[in-house]
Amino acid sequence: MDEQEGRVNGEKFTAIVGFRAWAHDLHEIKALFYPAYNQVIDTAIRGEDAKGNYIHRLPNIHGSELLSDFPDEIKFQVLEKLCSVLKEFDVDFLRIGYFDRSFPYEMQHSARDQILDLCVTSTAFAISDEKEPNHVLVSEFDKESLRRNLDKTLQKLSTIYAGGAESSSINLKNLTGHYYATKSEIGCQIADIINYCCLKKSNGTTDFSNQLAKYYDMFSEDYIANQVIWINNRDRIFQMPQKNPTFNRHSPSGLPSDAKIA
């Protein structure tokens, strides 16, 4: 999970974005992607005769700072490799946000904090509606405001547990826990870059932005939620294509179905 700030039709919004995969697939995603990534960088640095046998320190893939030391051609080659790998696995994405100006509550803290609190709660409830149990939430350690609001949500859930898990309308079995990762974790990078491409799809104005939007198009139907909400006005919800929020999905044969990471 990551934070996103952006504009849709000129209106600023704040959102939670995420990448979701089976825990047992993360190793394979890294094992396929990083050698391909290294080959692109090796060729960019050492020329067409490079065989990828030099191991480079690979920069993190971050939307607004995407491979800043390399030309656009190399950036797109890396994204092409990443998207090709992801298409081999059962992955999906989410974005749940609220328009900043629509927030109606009196602010005891910053408006952004209040919106992130609502985004986190909405995300947790969306996951609790899934048929597959045992999601683990993972967020980037450096995002202090996201960390603070996730902690608030966990405190709310502990109160529900105290009142009796069986009596809750929320499927608490689907929320196994919450952990932190550094920005170099592959899930954090994927959540950031695909959702950055999603942002460019809705408001891109340059050739570079339009090219990024094409990578979002590869996953546009793989979002369990993709909406930015104007509070108290259903007519102003900005919604991009998304899957039916409730799934009947199964783990690959012979592998446990009790470990999903969101």
Short mmCIF file of C-alpha atoms in Angstrom, two decimals:
data_model
loop_
_atom_site.label_atom_id
_atom_site.label_comp_id
_atom_site.label_asym_id
_atom_site.label_seq_id
_atom_site.Cartn_x
_atom_site.Cartn_y
_atom_site.Cartn_z
CA MET A 1 0.00 0.00 0.00
CA ASP A 2 1.08 3.56 -0.72
CA GLU A 3 -0.29 7.08 -0.66
CA GLN A 4 -1.21 9.05 -3.76
CA GLU A 5 -2.00 12.71 -4.25
CA GLY A 6 -3.18 14.03 -7.59
CA ARG A 7 -5.82 15.89 -9.52
CA VAL A 8 -8.81 14.73 -11.51
CA ASN A 9 -10.54 17.33 -13.68
CA GLY A 10 -8.64 19.99 -11.76
CA GLU A 11 -9.76 18.79 -8.32
CA LYS A 12 -7.12 17.63 -5.85
CA PHE A 13 -7.57 14.25 -4.18
CA THR A 14 -5.82 12.00 -1.66
CA ALA A 15 -5.91 8.21 -2.01
CA ILE A 16 -4.60 4.87 -0.85
CA VAL A 17 -3.22 2.77 -3.68
CA GLY A 18 -2.20 -0.85 -3.52
CA PHE A 19 -0.80 -3.91 -5.25
CA ARG A 20 -2.09 -7.34 -4.26
CA ALA A 21 -0.48 -10.71 -4.93
CA TRP A 22 -0.30 -14.20 -3.51
CA ALA A 23 2.52 -14.29 -0.99
CA HIS A 24 4.03 -17.38 -2.59
CA ASP A 25 4.28 -15.57 -5.97
CA LEU A 26 6.46 -12.70 -4.75
CA HIS A 27 9.66 -14.72 -4.98
CA GLU A 28 8.92 -15.72 -8.58
CA ILE A 29 8.06 -12.15 -9.55
CA LYS A 30 11.43 -10.96 -8.25
CA ALA A 31 13.29 -13.93 -9.77
CA LEU A 32 11.89 -13.12 -13.21
CA PHE A 33 11.91 -9.34 -13.10
CA TYR A 34 15.29 -8.41 -11.62
CA PRO A 35 17.47 -10.30 -14.15
CA ALA A 36 15.45 -8.72 -16.97
CA TYR A 37 15.77 -5.30 -15.31
CA ASN A 38 19.51 -5.78 -14.89
CA GLN A 39 19.87 -6.72 -18.59
CA VAL A 40 18.20 -3.47 -19.67
CA ILE A 41 20.42 -1.39 -17.38
CA ASP A 42 23.56 -3.31 -18.37
CA THR A 43 22.84 -2.69 -22.06
CA ALA A 44 22.11 0.98 -21.40
CA ILE A 45 25.43 1.43 -19.59
CA ARG A 46 27.79 -0.88 -21.51
CA GLY A 47 26.23 -1.01 -24.96
CA GLU A 48 24.47 -3.51 -27.18
CA ASP A 49 27.13 -6.19 -26.66
CA ALA A 50 26.43 -6.36 -22.92
CA LYS A 51 25.27 -9.81 -21.84
CA GLY A 52 23.81 -8.85 -18.48
CA ASN A 53 26.76 -10.51 -16.72
CA TYR A 54 27.57 -7.28 -14.86
CA ILE A 55 25.39 -6.90 -11.78
CA HIS A 56 24.29 -3.31 -11.28
CA ARG A 57 22.75 -1.56 -8.31
CA LEU A 58 19.22 -1.23 -9.65
CA PRO A 59 17.37 1.98 -8.78
CA ASN A 60 13.97 1.70 -7.13
CA ILE A 61 11.10 2.17 -9.56
CA HIS A 62 9.24 5.26 -8.45
CA GLY A 63 6.59 7.11 -10.43
CA SER A 64 7.57 10.76 -10.28
CA GLU A 65 11.31 9.93 -10.16
CA LEU A 66 11.32 7.05 -12.62
CA LEU A 67 14.95 6.14 -13.43
CA SER A 68 15.90 9.81 -13.56
CA ASP A 69 19.47 9.07 -14.72
CA PHE A 70 18.30 7.24 -17.84
CA PRO A 71 16.58 8.31 -21.07
CA ASP A 72 12.88 7.70 -21.64
CA GLU A 73 13.55 4.71 -23.89
CA ILE A 74 15.19 2.84 -21.01
CA LYS A 75 12.39 3.77 -18.61
CA PHE A 76 9.82 2.29 -20.95
CA GLN A 77 11.88 -0.85 -21.51
CA VAL A 78 12.01 -1.48 -17.76
CA LEU A 79 8.28 -0.90 -17.39
CA GLU A 80 7.65 -3.28 -20.30
CA LYS A 81 9.68 -5.99 -18.54
CA LEU A 82 7.87 -5.44 -15.25
CA CYS A 83 4.40 -5.51 -16.79
CA SER A 84 5.22 -8.61 -18.84
CA VAL A 85 6.24 -10.44 -15.66
CA LEU A 86 3.17 -9.31 -13.71
CA LYS A 87 0.82 -10.53 -16.43
CA GLU A 88 2.02 -14.07 -15.70
CA PHE A 89 0.63 -13.95 -12.16
CA ASP A 90 -2.71 -13.55 -10.41
CA VAL A 91 -2.26 -9.94 -9.26
CA ASP A 92 -4.54 -6.98 -8.89
CA PHE A 93 -4.56 -3.38 -7.74
CA LEU A 94 -6.67 -0.85 -5.90
CA ARG A 95 -7.13 2.88 -5.53
CA ILE A 96 -9.59 4.38 -3.07
CA GLY A 97 -9.52 8.15 -2.65
CA TYR A 98 -11.52 11.22 -1.70
CA PHE A 99 -11.53 14.71 -3.16
CA ASP A 100 -9.90 17.05 -0.68
CA ARG A 101 -12.37 19.92 -1.10
CA SER A 102 -15.38 17.67 -0.48
CA PHE A 103 -14.37 16.69 3.04
CA PRO A 104 -17.14 18.01 5.32
CA TYR A 105 -15.81 17.44 8.81
CA GLU A 106 -14.37 19.95 11.22
CA MET A 107 -10.67 19.27 11.24
CA GLN A 108 -8.95 18.55 14.52
CA HIS A 109 -5.90 17.50 12.53
CA SER A 110 -4.93 18.14 8.93
CA ALA A 111 -7.50 17.46 6.23
CA ARG A 112 -5.05 15.06 4.61
CA ASP A 113 -4.82 13.00 7.79
CA GLN A 114 -8.59 12.81 8.08
CA ILE A 115 -8.92 11.68 4.46
CA LEU A 116 -6.17 9.08 4.80
CA ASP A 117 -7.93 7.71 7.87
CA LEU A 118 -11.09 7.25 5.79
CA CYS A 119 -9.11 5.77 2.88
CA VAL A 120 -7.46 3.20 5.14
CA THR A 121 -10.76 2.23 6.75
CA SER A 122 -12.43 1.91 3.33
CA THR A 123 -9.57 -0.27 2.09
CA ALA A 124 -9.75 -2.54 5.14
CA PHE A 125 -13.51 -2.96 4.69
CA ALA A 126 -13.09 -3.68 0.96
CA ILE A 127 -10.65 -6.49 1.80
CA SER A 128 -12.91 -7.84 4.56
CA ASP A 129 -15.56 -8.40 1.87
CA GLU A 130 -13.31 -10.80 -0.04
CA LYS A 131 -14.05 -14.53 -0.07
CA GLU A 132 -10.37 -15.48 0.25
CA PRO A 133 -9.19 -15.23 3.90
CA ASN A 134 -6.01 -13.94 5.49
CA HIS A 135 -4.87 -10.76 3.81
CA VAL A 136 -1.77 -9.09 5.21
CA LEU A 137 -1.50 -5.32 4.77
CA VAL A 138 1.99 -4.03 4.00
CA SER A 139 2.81 -0.34 3.81
CA GLU A 140 5.99 1.60 3.24
CA PHE A 141 7.78 2.36 6.49
CA ASP A 142 8.78 5.90 5.44
CA LYS A 143 5.18 7.07 4.97
CA GLU A 144 4.60 8.43 8.47
CA SER A 145 1.05 9.68 7.94
CA LEU A 146 -0.04 6.39 6.37
CA ARG A 147 1.58 4.49 9.24
CA ARG A 148 -0.26 6.64 11.79
CA ASN A 149 -3.64 6.11 10.14
CA LEU A 150 -3.14 2.37 9.74
CA ASP A 151 -2.47 2.27 13.46
CA LYS A 152 -5.80 4.03 14.06
CA THR A 153 -7.59 1.40 11.98
CA LEU A 154 -5.95 -1.45 13.90
CA GLN A 155 -7.07 0.17 17.16
CA LYS A 156 -10.65 0.24 15.83
CA LEU A 157 -10.41 -3.44 14.92
CA SER A 158 -9.07 -4.33 18.36
CA THR A 159 -12.22 -2.75 19.84
CA ILE A 160 -14.37 -4.90 17.56
CA TYR A 161 -12.44 -8.00 18.68
CA ALA A 162 -12.97 -7.00 22.30
CA GLY A 163 -16.71 -6.88 21.69
CA GLY A 164 -16.69 -10.37 20.21
CA ALA A 165 -15.37 -11.22 16.76
CA GLU A 166 -18.32 -13.53 16.02
CA SER A 167 -20.82 -10.72 16.56
CA SER A 168 -19.14 -8.36 14.07
CA SER A 169 -20.52 -7.62 10.62
CA ILE A 170 -16.90 -7.35 9.42
CA ASN A 171 -15.07 -10.47 8.28
CA LEU A 172 -12.11 -10.13 10.61
CA LYS A 173 -10.56 -13.38 9.32
CA ASN A 174 -9.57 -11.52 6.16
CA LEU A 175 -7.31 -9.06 7.97
CA THR A 176 -4.50 -11.15 9.40
CA GLY A 177 -2.12 -8.32 10.22
CA HIS A 178 -0.21 -5.24 9.18
CA TYR A 179 3.53 -4.95 8.55
CA TYR A 180 6.00 -2.45 7.12
CA ALA A 181 8.46 -2.65 4.25
CA THR A 182 11.13 -0.39 2.84
CA LYS A 183 10.61 1.33 -0.52
CA SER A 184 12.91 -1.24 -2.14
CA GLU A 185 10.36 -4.02 -1.49
CA ILE A 186 8.99 -5.12 -4.87
CA GLY A 187 5.36 -4.75 -3.77
CA CYS A 188 5.89 -1.12 -2.73
CA GLN A 189 7.52 -0.35 -6.08
CA ILE A 190 4.76 -2.03 -8.08
CA ALA A 191 1.98 -0.30 -6.12
CA ASP A 192 3.66 3.04 -6.76
CA ILE A 193 4.44 2.74 -10.46
CA ILE A 194 1.25 1.11 -11.77
CA ASN A 195 -0.91 3.55 -9.85
CA TYR A 196 1.26 6.42 -11.08
CA CYS A 197 0.50 5.22 -14.60
CA CYS A 198 -3.18 5.15 -13.58
CA LEU A 199 -2.91 8.78 -12.48
CA LYS A 200 -1.39 9.72 -15.84
CA LYS A 201 -4.24 7.93 -17.59
CA SER A 202 -6.74 10.30 -16.01
CA ASN A 203 -4.79 13.57 -16.32
CA GLY A 204 -1.78 13.08 -18.59
CA THR A 205 -1.02 15.94 -20.98
CA THR A 206 2.39 15.05 -22.45
CA ASP A 207 3.65 12.32 -24.78
CA PHE A 208 5.55 10.82 -21.85
CA SER A 209 2.38 10.74 -19.70
CA ASN A 210 0.40 9.17 -22.53
CA GLN A 211 3.03 6.46 -22.87
CA LEU A 212 2.85 5.74 -19.12
CA ALA A 213 -0.93 5.48 -19.41
CA LYS A 214 -0.50 2.54 -21.79
CA TYR A 215 1.03 0.51 -18.96
CA TYR A 216 -1.97 1.22 -16.78
CA ASP A 217 -4.18 0.00 -19.66
CA MET A 218 -2.56 -3.44 -19.33
CA PHE A 219 -4.06 -3.72 -15.81
CA SER A 220 -7.15 -1.50 -16.01
CA GLU A 221 -9.44 -4.51 -15.54
CA ASP A 222 -7.39 -5.84 -12.63
CA TYR A 223 -8.48 -3.22 -10.07
CA ILE A 224 -10.67 -4.43 -7.20
CA ALA A 225 -11.51 -0.75 -6.62
CA ASN A 226 -10.56 2.35 -8.58
CA GLN A 227 -12.53 5.37 -7.52
CA VAL A 228 -12.12 8.88 -6.16
CA ILE A 229 -15.18 9.96 -4.20
CA TRP A 230 -16.76 13.35 -3.71
CA ILE A 231 -18.28 13.04 -0.25
CA ASN A 232 -22.04 13.65 -0.04
CA ASN A 233 -22.48 13.77 -3.82
CA ARG A 234 -22.87 10.41 -5.56
CA ASP A 235 -23.00 12.13 -8.94
CA ARG A 236 -19.41 13.29 -8.55
CA ILE A 237 -17.69 9.97 -7.93
CA PHE A 238 -14.82 9.55 -10.38
CA GLN A 239 -14.62 5.87 -11.19
CA MET A 240 -12.35 4.03 -13.61
CA PRO A 241 -12.90 0.41 -14.73
CA GLN A 242 -12.65 -2.14 -11.94
CA LYS A 243 -13.48 -5.74 -11.17
CA ASN A 244 -16.48 -6.88 -9.25
CA PRO A 245 -15.31 -6.16 -5.68
CA THR A 246 -16.20 -9.69 -4.50
CA PHE A 247 -14.21 -12.55 -5.96
CA ASN A 248 -14.14 -16.29 -6.00
CA ARG A 249 -10.43 -16.77 -6.59
CA HIS A 250 -8.33 -19.82 -5.91
CA SER A 251 -4.72 -20.51 -5.17
CA PRO A 252 -2.70 -22.49 -7.73
CA SER A 253 -3.05 -26.24 -7.23
CA GLY A 254 -1.04 -27.62 -4.35
CA LEU A 255 -0.32 -24.22 -2.79
CA PRO A 256 -1.96 -22.79 0.32
CA SER A 257 -4.79 -20.32 -0.19
CA ASP A 258 -4.30 -18.64 3.16
CA ALA A 259 -1.61 -16.07 2.44
CA LYS A 260 -2.40 -13.00 0.38
CA ILE A 261 -0.54 -9.74 0.69
CA ALA A 262 -2.26 -6.45 -0.04
#
